[in-house]
C-alpha cells in the first residue's frame, strides 16, 4: 500500500485526519463505488480515472498548457455549467408554469410575484439563457482564433456548430413561453420567416412545384396551425423542455468524449 | 476476406447468400426507419385545427360611420382582435382589410390623424388603400371578401385568415408594394368593395 514513501515524504505520523480518511475509504462500500482504495499514490490516482464512471471524463494526465486559464477562459466549461443551471431551474419552473393560452402569462407573473423564490428562479433561468448564448459564442471564437478546430478536432467543431444551433433554438423556443407581447410577436415574426424557405415554405421560391400552401408548409408543421395559438405554445414548450435538451445532451456527451479522446488543444 | 468466408462455410454459394442476407437486412431496416421517419414528420401536421372561423358576420354596412372629410376614411377596429380585420368606411363604400403586415405578420395599428397603418415590428407604413408607403413590407395589405347576406349584413371571408392572400392578391405578378392599375380596378368593386350610394 505505501510502497512509495517518496510520494509526499511524510508517511510516518498517521494523524487524526488520515485516520478518518482511512476509516472512510478502507472498506468494501467505498471500494465498490470507486473501484480503488484511497488514491494516495500516482498509480492509484490514474486507476481512479480509469475505473470510476464519475471520474472517467477527466484525463489521467493533463499537459500544463491544458491548465492555462488565459488560453481557454474556461468558456466551454462555463457553457456546460450554465446548461446544468438552466436544466435545474427549468425543471423547478415547470412545477408552476402551464403552457396553456389562458394560464401561461399569469403563471409567469405568479412565478415572479407570488411564488416564494420564484422571481430569483425565473431570472436565473432567463439570465443563464442569455449568458449561455454569449458563452457559446465566446467559446467558439476562442476555438476559432486558437485554431483548435483543426485536425484531429474537425468533427468536434461540426458537433459544436450543431450545439450552437441547439442553444439558439432553445432560446427561441423559450421566447414564446411567457406568452407576452414581446415573445408572441417575436415568434410570429420568426416563424413567418420559415414560410420563405425554398420548396417547403409557402412563400418561398419553387414552393408552387410541390403544391405547398399555407396549411401544409414547414411553418404549419412548426406552429401546428396557420397562426400562433395554443398549438404553437405547447409545441414550443415540448421542444424547449424535452426534445431539444435531450438532443443537446446527447451531442454534449459526444462533444466531451471527443475532447477527452483528442486531448486539450494547446498554444501552437 | 471473401475467399476466407467461402472456405470456412464450405459451399461456393455462401458469400452471395451472406450478401443477400446483408442487403435484405439493411434494406428492411432502412425501409422501417424511413417509414417511421415519415410517420414522425407527418405527425406534426394536425388533421383538425381549432382556429377561429375565417368567415364572420360584420353587421350591416349602415352601422359604420361615414367620414366627414370625403378624402379620408374611418377605420373600425371592432374585429381587429378577434378576426384581425379592419372594416374601412370610405366616402364611397366599405371594404375589409386584413390586419396582417405583409412583412413578417405583425398586426399594424391605425393612426386616424395621419390616415396610416403603422406596423410596430419593423416600421412598415401603409396608406388607407393598404399600399406600402414606408418600411420593409413587400406587398399591400390583404383584402377580405365581402358578401351581402339576405338580411343585409356583411359576410366577411378572409380565407386562411391573415396569411394567405385571397386569390386576387395571390397572383405572383403583384409582388409590388403598390396596387397595379389592373388591381386598383379589381379592389374597387365587389367582392372586395361594397359600394354605398348616398
Ligand atoms: S412585420 Fe410589420 S414591419 Fe415587419
XYZ file of N, CA, C and O in Angstrom, chain A residues 19-140:
488
model
N -6.478 9.164 9.755
C -7.198 8.035 10.362
C -8.663 8.033 9.917
O -9.237 6.994 9.590
N -9.257 9.239 9.888
C -10.658 9.347 9.432
C -10.768 8.943 7.966
O -11.660 8.199 7.568
N -9.790 9.446 7.180
C -9.774 9.108 5.754
C -9.668 7.599 5.583
O -10.404 6.994 4.785
N -8.777 6.986 6.354
C -8.608 5.534 6.300
C -9.925 4.823 6.612
O -10.347 3.908 5.915
N -10.620 5.339 7.651
C -11.894 4.754 8.077
C -12.936 4.830 6.956
O -13.675 3.883 6.696
N -12.968 5.994 6.283
C -13.988 6.197 5.250
C -13.671 5.461 3.959
O -14.579 5.081 3.229
N -12.379 5.300 3.688
C -12.016 4.774 2.368
C -11.574 3.320 2.385
O -11.645 2.657 1.362
N -11.151 2.838 3.523
C -10.607 1.480 3.551
C -11.709 0.483 3.913
O -11.649 -0.196 4.931
N -12.749 0.443 3.079
C -13.817 -0.516 3.346
C -14.469 -0.922 2.038
O -14.245 -0.303 0.997
N -15.313 -1.960 2.099
C -15.894 -2.523 0.873
C -16.833 -1.563 0.158
O -16.904 -1.547 -1.065
N -17.570 -0.766 0.933
C -18.543 0.139 0.308
C -17.822 1.161 -0.562
O -18.161 1.365 -1.723
N -16.776 1.780 0.011
C -16.007 2.768 -0.748
C -15.420 2.119 -1.994
O -15.516 2.654 -3.101
N -14.850 0.930 -1.803
C -14.175 0.286 -2.935
C -15.176 -0.152 -4.006
O -14.880 -0.100 -5.193
N -16.389 -0.548 -3.590
C -17.368 -0.957 -4.597
C -17.833 0.251 -5.415
O -18.235 0.126 -6.562
N -17.788 1.413 -4.817
C -18.135 2.637 -5.530
C -17.030 3.067 -6.468
O -17.247 3.319 -7.639
N -15.815 3.200 -5.894
C -14.728 3.845 -6.634
C -13.714 2.877 -7.216
O -12.772 3.287 -7.862
N -13.918 1.617 -6.973
C -13.067 0.552 -7.538
C -11.643 0.543 -7.013
O -10.949 -0.436 -7.186
N -11.176 1.610 -6.436
C -9.805 1.637 -5.922
C -9.849 2.097 -4.459
O -10.855 2.636 -4.017
N -8.750 1.886 -3.779
C -8.655 2.415 -2.424
C -8.437 3.914 -2.467
O -8.541 4.540 -3.534
N -8.141 4.493 -1.347
C -7.888 5.916 -1.314
C -6.708 6.252 -2.216
O -5.632 5.665 -2.082
N -6.903 7.180 -3.164
C -5.853 7.419 -4.158
C -4.672 8.206 -3.586
O -4.522 9.396 -3.840
N -3.806 7.501 -2.817
C -2.681 8.207 -2.212
C -1.381 8.019 -2.974
O -0.340 8.520 -2.564
N -1.457 7.292 -4.084
C -0.259 7.207 -4.923
C -0.640 7.620 -6.338
O -1.824 7.605 -6.696
N 0.350 7.971 -7.119
C 0.104 8.383 -8.501
C -0.606 7.280 -9.271
O -1.564 7.526 -10.015
N -0.158 6.039 -9.068
C -0.733 4.907 -9.781
C -2.215 4.770 -9.446
O -3.062 4.572 -10.319
N -2.527 4.913 -8.157
C -3.933 4.769 -7.752
C -4.778 5.905 -8.295
O -5.942 5.725 -8.641
N -4.184 7.087 -8.375
C -4.927 8.214 -8.930
C -5.300 7.946 -10.390
O -6.412 8.215 -10.835
N -4.323 7.391 -11.128
C -4.610 7.051 -12.523
C -5.678 5.968 -12.572
O -6.570 6.006 -13.433
N -5.611 5.013 -11.635
C -6.587 3.926 -11.619
C -7.991 4.471 -11.352
O -8.973 3.981 -11.905
N -8.081 5.524 -10.508
C -9.385 6.130 -10.224
C -9.991 6.679 -11.507
O -11.153 6.440 -11.839
N -9.191 7.413 -12.266
C -9.680 7.998 -13.508
C -10.138 6.926 -14.485
O -11.120 7.099 -15.192
N -9.383 5.840 -14.513
C -9.695 4.803 -15.496
C -10.899 3.967 -15.105
O -11.618 3.481 -15.977
N -11.130 3.787 -13.808
C -12.110 2.789 -13.418
C -13.395 3.382 -12.846
O -14.373 2.667 -12.706
N -13.403 4.674 -12.554
C -14.622 5.229 -11.974
C -15.443 5.917 -13.058
O -14.911 6.666 -13.870
N -16.753 5.662 -13.055
C -17.610 6.296 -14.058
C -17.627 7.808 -13.882
O -17.581 8.570 -14.840
N -17.673 8.231 -12.615
C -17.768 9.662 -12.343
C -16.511 10.391 -12.829
O -16.580 11.502 -13.348
N -15.369 9.737 -12.653
C -14.107 10.419 -12.958
C -13.613 10.182 -14.388
O -12.663 10.831 -14.805
N -14.269 9.266 -15.120
C -13.665 8.848 -16.393
C -13.591 9.988 -17.405
O -12.815 9.935 -18.346
N -14.407 11.024 -17.207
C -14.379 12.142 -18.141
C -13.058 12.918 -18.024
O -12.628 13.579 -18.961
N -12.403 12.789 -16.849
C -11.140 13.504 -16.660
C -9.985 12.688 -17.215
O -9.951 11.478 -17.055
N -9.057 13.332 -17.861
C -7.902 12.591 -18.365
C -6.974 12.212 -17.211
O -6.957 12.879 -16.175
N -6.221 11.109 -17.399
C -5.300 10.707 -16.342
C -4.122 11.673 -16.252
O -3.511 11.815 -15.219
N -3.854 12.282 -17.377
C -2.754 13.255 -17.373
C -3.205 14.505 -18.107
O -3.916 14.410 -19.106
N -2.803 15.644 -17.613
C -3.120 16.900 -18.286
C -1.817 17.641 -18.512
O -1.016 17.791 -17.591
N -1.610 18.069 -19.751
C -0.428 18.868 -20.028
C -0.551 20.221 -19.351
O -1.661 20.692 -19.084
N 0.571 20.839 -19.066
C 0.494 22.141 -18.371
C -0.273 23.174 -19.199
O -0.955 24.023 -18.646
N -0.200 23.024 -20.552
C -0.911 24.018 -21.364
C -2.421 23.913 -21.170
O -3.142 24.886 -21.336
N -2.891 22.694 -20.795
C -4.323 22.490 -20.589
C -4.850 23.210 -19.360
O -6.053 23.323 -19.178
N -3.952 23.665 -18.522
C -4.375 24.342 -17.299
C -4.346 25.854 -17.433
O -4.710 26.570 -16.518
N -3.910 26.313 -18.581
C -3.784 27.761 -18.763
C -5.149 28.406 -18.934
O -5.807 28.234 -19.957
N -5.587 29.143 -17.947
C -6.912 29.756 -17.979
C -6.983 30.844 -19.045
O -7.992 31.032 -19.709
N -5.871 31.555 -19.210
C -5.855 32.642 -20.177
C -6.006 32.157 -21.607
O -6.318 32.927 -22.503
N -5.779 30.858 -21.803
C -5.890 30.312 -23.156
C -7.335 29.965 -23.507
O -7.798 30.245 -24.604
N -8.054 29.353 -22.576
C -9.422 28.913 -22.883
C -10.494 29.810 -22.264
O -11.636 29.766 -22.662
N -10.168 30.550 -21.246
C -11.121 31.315 -20.430
C -12.193 30.407 -19.827
O -13.209 30.869 -19.342
N -12.025 29.114 -19.985
C -12.979 28.116 -19.486
C -14.392 28.331 -20.028
O -15.379 28.050 -19.345
N -14.472 28.849 -21.254
C -15.796 29.197 -21.767
C -16.662 27.975 -22.067
O -17.884 28.013 -21.914
N -16.036 26.874 -22.515
C -16.804 25.650 -22.732
C -17.354 25.131 -21.420
O -18.527 24.753 -21.318
N -16.509 25.137 -20.396
C -16.941 24.682 -19.076
C -18.053 25.548 -18.520
O -19.030 25.039 -17.961
N -17.927 26.864 -18.721
C -18.966 27.778 -18.242
C -20.283 27.511 -18.985
O -21.353 27.489 -18.386
N -20.167 27.250 -20.286
C -21.366 26.928 -21.064
C -22.062 25.706 -20.489
O -23.276 25.688 -20.298
N -21.273 24.675 -20.203
C -21.856 23.445 -19.656
C -22.468 23.713 -18.278
O -23.565 23.247 -17.969
N -21.775 24.484 -17.459
C -22.309 24.836 -16.149
C -23.650 25.556 -16.290
O -24.613 25.271 -15.581
N -23.725 26.495 -17.260
C -24.974 27.225 -17.476
C -26.078 26.289 -17.945
O -27.233 26.424 -17.558
N -25.707 25.309 -18.786
C -26.703 24.338 -19.250
C -27.272 23.559 -18.067
O -28.488 23.368 -17.960
N -26.391 23.144 -17.158
C -26.851 22.422 -15.964
C -27.767 23.311 -15.125
O -28.818 22.886 -14.647
N -27.370 24.561 -14.976
C -28.156 25.506 -14.191
C -29.521 25.727 -14.839
O -30.548 25.781 -14.154
N -29.541 25.813 -16.169
C -30.805 26.016 -16.882
C -31.703 24.797 -16.747
O -32.912 24.915 -16.605
N -31.088 23.609 -16.777
C -31.880 22.386 -16.610
C -32.521 22.371 -15.231
O -33.713 22.129 -15.081
N -31.714 22.670 -14.235
C -32.205 22.640 -12.857
C -33.308 23.676 -12.632
O -34.421 23.349 -12.206
N -33.025 24.936 -12.957
C -34.041 25.978 -12.727
C -35.251 25.740 -13.628
O -36.387 25.983 -13.220
N -35.010 25.233 -14.840
C -36.123 24.960 -15.756
C -37.074 23.928 -15.195
O -38.296 24.103 -15.226
N -36.516 22.854 -14.647
C -37.369 21.812 -14.074
C -38.160 22.385 -12.897
O -39.353 22.111 -12.737
N -37.528 23.228 -12.111
C -38.238 23.816 -10.973
C -39.364 24.729 -11.456
O -40.473 24.705 -10.922
N -39.104 25.503 -12.515
C -40.157 26.383 -13.043
C -41.340 25.579 -13.578
O -42.484 26.025 -13.536
N -41.072 24.376 -14.082
C -42.135 23.547 -14.649
C -43.200 23.166 -13.624
O -44.317 22.816 -13.985
N -42.856 23.246 -12.342
C -43.847 22.902 -11.315
C -45.004 23.893 -11.276
O -46.093 23.567 -10.822
N -44.774 25.120 -11.733
C -45.824 26.137 -11.667
C -46.385 26.524 -13.021
O -47.528 26.908 -13.131
N -45.559 26.459 -14.044
C -45.945 27.005 -15.345
C -46.762 25.991 -16.148
O -46.347 24.851 -16.312
N -47.911 26.417 -16.661
C -48.743 25.564 -17.522
C -48.816 26.199 -18.908
O -49.236 27.344 -19.039
N -48.387 25.494 -19.951
C -48.363 26.087 -21.300
C -49.742 26.100 -21.932
O -50.014 25.382 -22.880
N -50.611 26.914 -21.400
C -51.983 26.969 -21.915
C -52.312 28.444 -22.072
O -51.987 29.255 -21.198
N -52.962 28.792 -23.183
C -53.148 30.203 -23.549
C -53.650 31.089 -22.411
O -53.160 32.185 -22.200
N -54.655 30.601 -21.672
C -55.246 31.474 -20.662
C -54.427 31.490 -19.371
O -54.660 32.313 -18.499
N -53.475 30.575 -19.234
C -52.722 30.495 -17.982
C -51.277 30.944 -18.098
O -50.686 31.397 -17.116
N -50.691 30.767 -19.285
C -49.239 30.935 -19.417
C -48.746 32.261 -18.840
O -47.820 32.291 -18.017
N -49.385 33.354 -19.258
C -48.889 34.658 -18.823
C -49.072 34.848 -17.315
O -48.158 35.311 -16.620
N -50.245 34.466 -16.805
C -50.473 34.655 -15.364
C -49.588 33.727 -14.543
O -49.137 34.090 -13.460
N -49.316 32.530 -15.067
C -48.402 31.627 -14.351
C -47.007 32.238 -14.257
O -46.333 32.138 -13.234
N -46.613 32.866 -15.351
C -45.295 33.505 -15.365
C -45.280 34.666 -14.366
O -44.319 34.842 -13.609
N -46.388 35.427 -14.332
C -46.476 36.533 -13.372
C -46.503 35.992 -11.941
O -45.879 36.562 -11.035
N -47.235 34.896 -11.736
C -47.275 34.274 -10.407
C -45.878 33.855 -9.967
O -45.486 34.060 -8.826
N -45.159 33.265 -10.923
C -43.797 32.845 -10.597
C -42.963 34.028 -10.139
O -42.118 33.906 -9.250
N -43.233 35.178 -10.768
C -42.424 36.341 -10.420
C -42.860 36.961 -9.092
O -42.026 37.431 -8.326
N -44.170 36.998 -8.857
C -44.628 37.809 -7.721
C -45.277 37.030 -6.588
O -45.426 37.549 -5.494
N -45.730 35.796 -6.824
C -46.444 35.066 -5.785
C -45.654 33.894 -5.221
O -45.806 33.538 -4.058
N -44.861 33.269 -6.062
C -44.181 32.049 -5.638
C -42.931 32.414 -4.843
O -42.125 33.224 -5.308
N -42.757 31.838 -3.635
C -41.535 32.119 -2.885
C -40.297 31.748 -3.699
O -40.228 30.648 -4.252
N -39.377 32.650 -3.814
C -38.140 32.471 -4.588
C -38.388 32.308 -6.093
O -37.486 31.967 -6.838
N -39.657 32.528 -6.505
C -39.976 32.369 -7.925
C -39.232 33.369 -8.781
O -38.703 33.039 -9.845
N -39.185 34.600 -8.308
C -38.525 35.666 -9.059
C -37.062 35.334 -9.334
O -36.577 35.459 -10.449
N -36.385 34.832 -8.298
C -34.952 34.565 -8.487
C -34.759 33.372 -9.411
O -33.859 33.362 -10.262
N -35.652 32.386 -9.324
C -35.508 31.215 -10.195
C -35.779 31.583 -11.657
O -35.051 31.179 -12.554
N -36.833 32.354 -11.867
C -37.134 32.733 -13.245
C -36.016 33.590 -13.829
O -35.604 33.408 -14.958
N -35.527 34.506 -13.001
C -34.448 35.352 -13.506
C -33.148 34.586 -13.690
O -32.390 34.875 -14.609
N -32.901 33.607 -12.840
C -31.721 32.759 -13.055
C -31.844 32.051 -14.399
O -30.894 31.963 -15.180
N -33.046 31.533 -14.673
C -33.265 30.820 -15.923
C -33.081 31.765 -17.116
O -32.426 31.429 -18.097
N -33.637 32.935 -16.990
C -33.592 33.909 -18.067
C -32.160 34.397 -18.334
O -31.675 34.375 -19.461
N -31.497 34.805 -17.252
C -30.149 35.360 -17.445
C -29.134 34.291 -17.801
O -28.208 34.532 -18.586
N -29.318 33.086 -17.261
C -28.405 31.998 -17.640
C -28.556 31.685 -19.122
O -27.590 31.348 -19.801
N -29.802 31.818 -19.638
C -30.015 31.571 -21.063
C -29.279 32.610 -21.902
O -28.598 32.272 -22.877
N -29.397 33.867 -21.507
C -28.665 34.911 -22.232
C -27.157 34.657 -22.137
O -26.434 34.741 -23.129
N -26.710 34.324 -20.925
C -25.279 34.105 -20.713
C -24.780 32.911 -21.508
O -23.657 32.912 -22.004
N -25.642 31.897 -21.661
C -25.195 30.706 -22.385
C -24.977 31.015 -23.864
O -23.987 30.573 -24.455
N -25.888 31.792 -24.446
C -25.695 32.187 -25.847
C -24.365 32.925 -25.983
O -23.560 32.649 -26.882
N -24.121 33.824 -25.051
C -22.873 34.587 -25.067
C -21.661 33.668 -24.916
O -20.701 33.745 -25.683
N -21.712 32.758 -23.925
C -20.518 31.947 -23.651
C -20.257 30.945 -24.772
O -19.106 30.631 -25.070
N -21.330 30.442 -25.409
C -21.124 29.539 -26.545
C -20.370 30.276 -27.646
O -19.415 29.750 -28.233
N -20.799 31.509 -27.890
C -20.177 32.272 -28.974
C -18.715 32.588 -28.631
O -17.825 32.447 -29.473
N -18.473 32.981 -27.387
C -17.090 33.278 -26.999
C -16.241 32.003 -27.064
O -15.099 32.022 -27.532
N -16.829 30.876 -26.605
C -16.122 29.599 -26.672
C -15.726 29.283 -28.112
O -14.587 28.914 -28.404
N -16.674 29.465 -29.025
C -16.385 29.145 -30.428
C -15.381 30.126 -31.016
O -14.535 29.735 -31.826
